[in-house]
Each structure stands twice: as C-alpha cells, then as structure tokens.
Amino acid sequence: MTVNRGATRPAAPVRERLVLEATRLFSTDGFARTSLSRTAGAAECSVGAVHFHFGDKRGLFRECYRAAWRALPVSIDEGGGTVADRVVRIVDASSADPYLPRLATQAVEALGTSGALGVERELWGPALGANDSVAERLVATLIRDLTTSRETQSRDQVVRALIDGLFSSDCQSSRRMGSVGSS
C-alpha cells in the first residue's frame, strides 16, 4: 500500500488522474501539443502508466473523449421529440461542457474520421433514436462547428432548419424544381 504523506484524503486512482489532466491539457493545448510526459507529470505518475492504461496518446485521447461524452446529462436521451429536438439537445449539452467542444474539434486529428465517429455514435447515437447516417454526420458536424457559438437561440434555429431541410421531402423536391438545370 502506498502512503500519501501529508494528504488529507487518498489520491484518485492513476487512471482517473490521467484522464482528468489529459482532458484539461488536450482542451487547452490541443492534441498535437500535448505531450505524454507533461500529462504524466500533471497526473503525478510515469509515462509508463499512460502506456499501461491507454496504450498510447491516441488511446488516452479516446478515453478523454469518451469520458467527456459520458459526463453529459442523461436528459439528452429522454424526452423524445423529433430528430431536430434530439440533435438540438445533444448540441446544447455538448456546447455547455467545459471540455467537450475543444475535444470534438480535435477528435478527427487525434482518432481519424472513423475513430471519432465511432466514439460519437457509441455515446450519442442512442439519443438520436434512429440509425440514420445523415443525422449522425450532421450531429458530428454541428458539434465540431457550432459548439463554440455562444448564440444559443440562433444556433438552435440553424440546427432545426438544417435537420428539417434534410428530413423534409417537400424541401428536397422544391430544391430540385427550383434549381437551374443545364441541358
């Protein structure tokens, strides 16, 4: 047993400290500029602990991204509503998180497109209530592009208009009829 001299309570487990410190560092410094040695130092452990728990820097980022998504309120899954309502709840909850918007903008760089979408689908896919690839891509794009917006009202209007446009057959047919074609 390790004795933590001078501490008033036991230290958090190494894995939790690594996720907490890495999330903070990835959010402030970005994926590329966050080193494992600096992360390990902030978590008061060795770089070997990072490799033991996560494999590598991408594995650590993946866990930070998952943890940020898991921290969102359960209410995004509840309440039903239209696809637009559910997407707005996901985007609003993610934009209110202190770390998730920054992690989301780095997810493709850190994990690749399929890796980022895999984490996102795993964690917010059930909240959409459908296996619709258009809605999944839209949510991923909105979270990356709109979570930094502080204008909640206008963001909600943009989200709803985009979703309604995608899912409205009237909009799709009017776009086809209104477009200028070349023969």
XYZ file of N, CA and C in Angstrom:
549
model
N 0.837 -1.185 0.000
C 0.000 0.000 0.000
C 0.886 1.253 0.000
N 0.546 2.214 -0.816
C 1.293 3.458 -0.895
C 0.721 4.455 0.093
N 1.595 5.061 0.853
C 1.155 6.075 1.815
C 1.325 7.441 1.171
N 0.287 8.218 1.205
C 0.309 9.559 0.635
C 0.516 10.534 1.791
N 1.764 10.797 2.131
C 2.102 11.622 3.300
C 1.640 13.070 3.103
N 1.029 13.590 4.146
C 0.625 14.986 4.124
C -0.717 15.225 3.456
N -1.263 14.236 2.820
C -2.552 14.411 2.150
C -3.674 14.163 3.150
N -4.757 14.877 2.980
C -5.886 14.710 3.882
C -6.832 13.620 3.396
N -6.711 13.228 2.165
C -7.536 12.151 1.616
C -6.712 11.378 0.599
N -7.090 10.148 0.313
C -6.311 9.363 -0.641
C -6.366 9.985 -2.042
N -5.289 9.854 -2.763
C -5.242 10.378 -4.130
C -6.157 9.552 -5.026
N -6.688 10.196 -6.058
C -7.521 9.485 -7.026
C -6.660 8.438 -7.728
N -7.271 7.365 -8.187
C -6.506 6.359 -8.923
C -5.782 6.979 -10.123
N -4.661 6.382 -10.473
C -3.816 6.901 -11.555
C -4.611 7.084 -12.841
N -5.405 6.107 -13.215
C -6.180 6.186 -14.461
C -7.085 7.422 -14.465
N -7.780 7.662 -13.369
C -8.668 8.828 -13.287
C -7.885 10.132 -13.359
N -6.758 10.192 -12.667
C -5.935 11.404 -12.705
C -5.431 11.653 -14.120
N -5.026 10.603 -14.816
C -4.551 10.768 -16.193
C -5.651 11.307 -17.103
N -6.841 10.755 -16.995
C -7.951 11.227 -17.837
C -8.282 12.681 -17.516
N -8.333 13.019 -16.250
C -8.641 14.388 -15.845
C -7.591 15.373 -16.367
N -6.325 15.093 -16.129
C -5.257 16.005 -16.556
C -5.113 16.035 -18.074
N -5.231 14.898 -18.716
C -5.121 14.869 -20.181
C -6.272 15.635 -20.823
N -7.474 15.497 -20.290
C -8.621 16.234 -20.822
C -8.363 17.729 -20.730
N -7.878 18.155 -19.589
C -7.570 19.580 -19.405
C -6.492 20.029 -20.398
N -5.430 19.246 -20.537
C -4.330 19.630 -21.433
C -4.739 19.568 -22.907
N -5.432 18.506 -23.302
C -5.899 18.428 -24.700
C -6.806 19.614 -25.011
N -7.641 19.998 -24.056
C -8.583 21.099 -24.277
C -7.892 22.446 -24.394
N -6.831 22.646 -23.629
C -6.168 23.948 -23.661
C -5.059 24.019 -24.699
N -4.300 22.929 -24.867
C -3.131 22.962 -25.752
C -3.319 22.252 -27.083
N -4.363 21.443 -27.213
C -4.584 20.695 -28.438
C -3.907 19.337 -28.393
N -4.312 18.479 -29.286
C -3.786 17.112 -29.323
C -2.296 17.095 -29.659
N -1.917 17.805 -30.700
C -0.526 17.758 -31.176
C 0.456 18.312 -30.143
N 0.058 19.334 -29.407
C 0.988 19.980 -28.474
C 0.928 19.415 -27.049
N 0.098 18.426 -26.826
C 0.036 17.807 -25.502
C 0.957 16.593 -25.493
N 1.974 16.659 -24.664
C 2.926 15.542 -24.596
C 2.538 14.579 -23.479
N 2.936 13.326 -23.668
C 2.663 12.338 -22.645
C 3.457 12.621 -21.373
N 4.667 13.126 -21.524
C 5.467 13.394 -20.325
C 4.846 14.524 -19.501
N 4.357 15.549 -20.154
C 3.696 16.649 -19.430
C 2.399 16.178 -18.787
N 1.656 15.350 -19.504
C 0.412 14.803 -18.959
C 0.691 13.937 -17.741
N 1.685 13.062 -17.860
C 2.042 12.189 -16.739
C 2.504 13.022 -15.543
N 3.283 14.062 -15.801
C 3.733 14.931 -14.722
C 2.572 15.609 -14.017
N 1.610 16.092 -14.789
C 0.444 16.753 -14.201
C -0.394 15.772 -13.381
N -0.404 14.514 -13.796
C -1.168 13.482 -13.091
C -0.349 12.820 -11.983
N 0.885 13.272 -11.827
C 1.796 12.741 -10.816
C 1.984 11.232 -10.946
N 2.341 10.821 -12.168
C 2.636 9.414 -12.425
C 3.677 9.340 -13.534
N 3.997 8.161 -13.969
C 5.012 7.994 -15.009
C 4.365 7.873 -16.390
N 5.163 8.109 -17.419
C 4.694 7.920 -18.793
C 4.321 6.455 -19.001
N 5.025 5.562 -18.305
C 4.696 4.139 -18.383
C 3.265 3.856 -17.963
N 2.738 4.636 -17.028
C 1.350 4.464 -16.594
C 0.385 4.786 -17.726
N 0.734 5.779 -18.540
C -0.099 6.114 -19.699
C -0.151 4.920 -20.645
N 1.011 4.367 -20.942
C 1.075 3.212 -21.847
C 0.361 2.004 -21.254
N 0.499 1.792 -19.954
C -0.163 0.668 -19.294
C -1.681 0.778 -19.401
N -2.223 1.961 -19.114
C -3.677 2.134 -19.070
C -4.312 2.382 -20.434
N -3.603 3.050 -21.347
C -4.239 3.505 -22.587
C -3.519 3.073 -23.860
N -2.338 2.523 -23.762
C -1.589 2.096 -24.933
C -0.721 3.186 -25.510
N -1.339 4.291 -25.872
C -0.606 5.405 -26.468
C -1.412 6.688 -26.315
N -0.923 7.746 -26.920
C -1.565 9.062 -26.810
C -2.976 9.043 -27.409
N -3.142 8.348 -28.532
C -4.475 8.263 -29.139
C -5.454 7.521 -28.232
N -4.976 6.461 -27.592
C -5.825 5.726 -26.649
C -6.230 6.592 -25.473
N -5.307 7.409 -24.993
C -5.603 8.337 -23.904
C -6.627 9.377 -24.361
N -6.443 9.933 -25.560
C -7.396 10.906 -26.083
C -8.775 10.263 -26.224
N -8.810 9.051 -26.774
C -10.088 8.353 -26.971
C -10.837 8.243 -25.632
N -10.109 7.876 -24.567
C -10.755 7.750 -23.262
C -11.203 9.111 -22.728
N -10.425 10.155 -22.948
C -10.833 11.504 -22.531
C -12.108 11.919 -23.270
N -12.155 11.636 -24.571
C -13.322 11.991 -25.381
C -14.550 11.215 -24.905
N -14.379 9.925 -24.654
C -15.492 9.123 -24.133
C -15.962 9.659 -22.786
N -15.023 9.967 -21.907
C -15.391 10.460 -20.569
C -16.163 11.773 -20.658
N -15.751 12.652 -21.575
C -16.463 13.929 -21.744
C -17.885 13.685 -22.240
N -18.053 12.763 -23.176
C -19.405 12.446 -23.664
C -20.244 11.808 -22.565
N -19.634 10.898 -21.785
C -20.385 10.237 -20.712
C -20.826 11.222 -19.639
N -20.124 12.314 -19.487
C -20.450 13.299 -18.455
C -21.664 14.150 -18.817
N -22.122 14.082 -20.069
C -23.285 14.878 -20.467
C -24.526 14.403 -19.729
N -25.480 15.286 -19.538
C -26.702 14.906 -18.827
C -27.441 13.782 -19.542
N -28.005 12.900 -18.757
C -28.781 11.785 -19.304
C -30.010 12.308 -20.043
N -30.441 13.523 -19.744
C -31.670 14.072 -20.321
C -31.629 14.191 -21.837
N -30.441 14.135 -22.455
C -30.436 14.196 -23.919
C -31.056 12.944 -24.515
N -31.033 11.835 -23.758
C -31.640 10.594 -24.241
C -33.148 10.577 -24.018
N -33.615 11.419 -23.124
C -35.013 11.375 -22.728
C -35.807 12.486 -23.408
N -37.082 12.355 -23.372
C -37.938 13.424 -23.845
C -38.452 13.240 -25.257
N -37.922 12.279 -25.980
C -38.429 12.026 -27.323
C -38.321 13.243 -28.212
N -39.405 13.551 -28.889
C -39.405 14.674 -29.811
C -38.919 14.260 -31.185
N -38.803 15.230 -32.032
C -38.357 14.981 -33.393
C -36.845 14.775 -33.411
N -36.334 14.360 -34.541
C -34.884 14.235 -34.695
C -34.243 15.593 -34.429
N -34.857 16.665 -34.909
C -34.318 18.007 -34.686
C -34.221 18.321 -33.196
N -35.261 17.964 -32.436
C -35.240 18.207 -30.987
C -34.095 17.454 -30.328
N -33.903 16.211 -30.709
C -32.842 15.409 -30.094
C -31.464 15.935 -30.474
N -31.283 16.340 -31.722
C -29.997 16.893 -32.152
C -29.702 18.189 -31.403
N -30.708 19.047 -31.256
C -30.522 20.303 -30.521
C -30.114 20.012 -29.088
N -30.747 19.026 -28.429
C -30.372 18.688 -27.056
C -28.917 18.208 -26.985
N -28.489 17.411 -27.939
C -27.109 16.915 -27.941
C -26.135 18.070 -28.145
N -26.403 18.923 -29.127
C -25.503 20.050 -29.405
C -25.476 21.017 -28.229
N -26.630 21.315 -27.646
C -26.671 22.223 -26.493
C -25.892 21.657 -25.309
N -26.097 20.383 -25.018
C -25.396 19.773 -23.881
C -23.890 19.742 -24.127
N -23.485 19.428 -25.340
C -22.047 19.354 -25.627
C -21.405 20.734 -25.614
N -22.124 21.755 -26.050
C -21.541 23.095 -26.065
C -21.443 23.686 -24.661
N -22.254 23.199 -23.726
C -22.208 23.696 -22.357
C -21.078 23.067 -21.549
N -20.532 21.965 -22.032
C -19.452 21.279 -21.323
C -18.161 22.089 -21.454
N -17.360 22.179 -20.387
C -16.141 22.986 -20.477
C -15.051 22.393 -21.378
N -15.099 21.086 -21.652
C -14.032 20.450 -22.425
C -14.483 19.859 -23.754
N -15.701 19.372 -23.815
C -16.143 18.620 -24.983
C -16.030 19.361 -26.312
N -16.409 20.631 -26.401
C -16.277 21.305 -27.709
C -14.842 21.300 -28.234
N -13.876 21.568 -27.372
C -12.469 21.569 -27.803
C -12.017 20.162 -28.184
N -12.427 19.163 -27.403
C -12.065 17.783 -27.733
C -12.700 17.372 -29.062
N -13.940 17.792 -29.290
C -14.635 17.431 -30.524
C -13.921 18.001 -31.747
N -13.383 19.212 -31.627
C -12.690 19.798 -32.780
C -11.372 19.091 -33.057
N -10.830 18.390 -32.067
C -9.571 17.673 -32.231
C -9.752 16.188 -32.520
N -10.966 15.676 -32.389
C -11.204 14.239 -32.462
C -10.775 13.618 -33.782
N -11.044 14.280 -34.897
C -10.660 13.712 -36.191
C -9.145 13.664 -36.318
N -8.457 14.732 -35.877
C -6.995 14.739 -35.908
C -6.431 13.630 -35.025
N -6.999 13.470 -33.850
C -6.472 12.514 -32.877
C -6.827 11.073 -33.203
N -8.037 10.833 -33.686
C -8.529 9.471 -33.847
C -8.809 9.074 -35.289
N -8.711 10.020 -36.218
C -9.125 9.747 -37.586
C -10.634 9.884 -37.677
N -11.142 10.040 -38.867
C -12.580 10.247 -39.043
C -13.389 9.079 -38.515
N -13.019 7.864 -38.881
C -13.808 6.711 -38.440
C -13.696 6.501 -36.934
N -12.539 6.765 -36.350
C -12.380 6.630 -34.902
C -13.222 7.634 -34.141
N -13.226 8.887 -34.606
C -14.030 9.926 -33.950
C -15.513 9.603 -34.060
N -15.956 9.233 -35.264
C -17.373 8.897 -35.438
C -17.750 7.662 -34.636
N -16.819 6.719 -34.503
C -17.102 5.526 -33.711
C -17.402 5.863 -32.262
N -16.584 6.721 -31.663
C -16.814 7.144 -30.278
C -18.131 7.904 -30.183
N -18.357 8.821 -31.119
C -19.568 9.640 -31.079
C -20.827 8.785 -31.233
N -20.828 7.892 -32.200
C -22.012 7.040 -32.395
C -22.272 6.164 -31.181
N -21.189 5.653 -30.602
C -21.319 4.804 -29.414
C -22.007 5.555 -28.275
N -21.693 6.829 -28.110
C -22.148 7.550 -26.932
C -23.369 8.432 -27.147
N -23.555 9.038 -28.330
C -24.778 9.808 -28.513
C -25.700 9.207 -29.541
N -25.277 8.172 -30.212
C -26.137 7.516 -31.191
C -27.487 7.102 -30.630
N -27.508 6.481 -29.438
C -28.808 6.093 -28.878
C -29.744 7.276 -28.635
N -29.198 8.449 -28.371
C -30.044 9.623 -28.121
C -30.774 10.069 -29.377
N -30.225 9.756 -30.549
C -30.912 10.136 -31.785
C -32.146 9.281 -32.016
N -32.141 8.090 -31.489
C -33.309 7.232 -31.604
C -33.481 6.612 -32.969
N -32.493 6.721 -33.819
C -32.593 6.135 -35.151
C -31.196 5.824 -35.647
N -31.118 4.924 -36.573
C -29.836 4.601 -37.190
C -29.736 5.347 -38.510
N -29.777 6.628 -38.454
C -29.780 7.436 -39.657
C -28.406 8.058 -39.854
N -27.709 7.647 -40.887
C -26.346 8.131 -41.104
C -26.311 9.628 -41.404
N -27.368 10.168 -42.018
C -27.412 11.609 -42.280
C -27.454 12.369 -40.954
N -28.307 11.928 -40.041
C -28.407 12.595 -38.738
C -27.101 12.452 -37.970
N -26.468 11.285 -38.033
C -25.196 11.089 -37.332
C -24.119 12.028 -37.864
N -24.002 12.122 -39.179
C -22.999 13.026 -39.766
C -23.314 14.473 -39.430
N -24.587 14.813 -39.444
C -24.994 16.177 -39.133
C -24.639 16.531 -37.687
N -24.928 15.635 -36.755
C -24.599 15.899 -35.357
C -23.096 16.093 -35.205
N -22.315 15.217 -35.807
C -20.858 15.333 -35.698
C -20.380 16.669 -36.253
N -20.899 17.076 -37.392
C -20.508 18.343 -37.994
C -20.934 19.521 -37.126
N -22.166 19.483 -36.638
C -22.658 20.575 -35.804
C -21.845 20.715 -34.528
N -21.527 19.603 -33.924
C -20.768 19.668 -32.684
C -19.397 20.252 -32.949
N -18.766 19.871 -34.032
C -17.448 20.407 -34.349
C -17.509 21.893 -34.726
N -18.546 22.288 -35.448
C -18.599 23.648 -35.978
C -19.375 24.641 -35.119
N -20.385 24.191 -34.407
C -21.270 25.132 -33.730
C -21.129 25.165 -32.221
N -20.387 24.255 -31.628
C -20.332 24.239 -30.171
C -19.614 25.449 -29.606
N -18.835 26.138 -30.399
C -18.157 27.321 -29.886
C -19.047 28.556 -29.960
N -20.184 28.451 -30.641
C -21.107 29.576 -30.747
C -21.764 29.841 -29.401
N -21.842 31.095 -29.019
C -22.493 31.457 -27.762
C -23.916 31.955 -28.006
N -24.325 32.011 -29.247
C -25.667 32.477 -29.578
C -26.603 31.277 -29.648
N -27.085 30.841 -28.489
C -27.883 29.623 -28.402
C -29.125 29.703 -29.273
N -29.826 30.822 -29.227
C -31.068 30.946 -29.990
C -30.814 30.767 -31.482
N -29.829 31.464 -32.032
C -29.587 31.355 -33.466
C -29.037 29.982 -33.824
N -28.221 29.392 -32.927
C -27.698 28.055 -33.194
C -28.846 27.056 -33.281
N -29.798 27.139 -32.336
C -30.936 26.233 -32.366
C -31.735 26.390 -33.654
N -31.893 27.624 -34.103
C -32.627 27.854 -35.343
C -31.892 27.246 -36.539
N -30.566 27.385 -36.566
C -29.770 26.801 -37.655
C -29.885 25.290 -37.630
N -29.753 24.706 -36.453
C -29.832 23.250 -36.315
C -31.184 22.749 -36.803
N -32.242 23.367 -36.313
C -33.579 22.920 -36.708
C -33.809 23.082 -38.212
N -33.354 24.187 -38.766
C -33.541 24.404 -40.205
C -32.768 23.360 -41.017
N -31.548 23.078 -40.600
C -30.767 22.063 -41.319
C -31.434 20.697 -41.261
N -31.860 20.321 -40.080
C -32.464 18.997 -39.918
C -33.794 18.919 -40.630
N -34.611 19.936 -40.441
C -35.903 19.936 -41.123
C -35.717 19.885 -42.634
N -34.717 20.605 -43.136
C -34.436 20.577 -44.568
C -33.991 19.208 -45.045
N -33.180 18.542 -44.237
C -32.703 17.211 -44.628
C -33.802 16.173 -44.607
N -34.725 16.309 -43.655
C -35.731 15.285 -43.493
C -37.074 15.629 -44.122
N -37.142 16.749 -44.778
C -38.395 17.161 -45.383
C -38.375 16.856 -46.875
N -39.267 16.011 -47.303
C -39.319 15.690 -48.731
C -39.779 16.896 -49.545
N -40.592 17.760 -48.927
C -41.024 18.963 -49.633
C -39.828 19.838 -49.969
N -38.933 19.992 -49.022
C -37.752 20.829 -49.243
C -36.879 20.236 -50.342
N -36.711 18.913 -50.325
C -35.867 18.278 -51.325
C -36.476 18.417 -52.711
N -37.799 18.239 -52.808
C -38.424 18.342 -54.126
C -38.437 19.785 -54.613
N -38.616 20.753 -53.707
C -38.615 22.153 -54.136
C -37.208 22.580 -54.550
N -36.190 21.999 -53.927
C -34.820 22.311 -54.335
C -34.580 21.828 -55.764
N -35.081 20.611 -56.036
C -34.906 20.074 -57.390
C -35.663 20.921 -58.416
N -36.857 21.344 -58.077
C -37.686 22.103 -59.014
C -37.136 23.516 -59.191
N -36.566 24.092 -58.129
C -36.099 25.460 -58.196
C -34.689 25.606 -58.745
N -33.974 24.494 -58.885
C -32.592 24.619 -59.368
C -32.565 24.804 -60.862
N -31.581 25.555 -61.305
C -31.441 25.796 -62.732
C -30.657 24.646 -63.326
N -31.219 23.985 -64.289
C -30.540 22.835 -64.894
C -29.921 23.224 -66.212
N -28.925 22.490 -66.585
C -28.320 22.710 -67.902
C -28.592 21.490 -68.758
N -28.896 21.727 -69.987
C -29.239 20.624 -70.875
C -28.038 20.107 -71.579
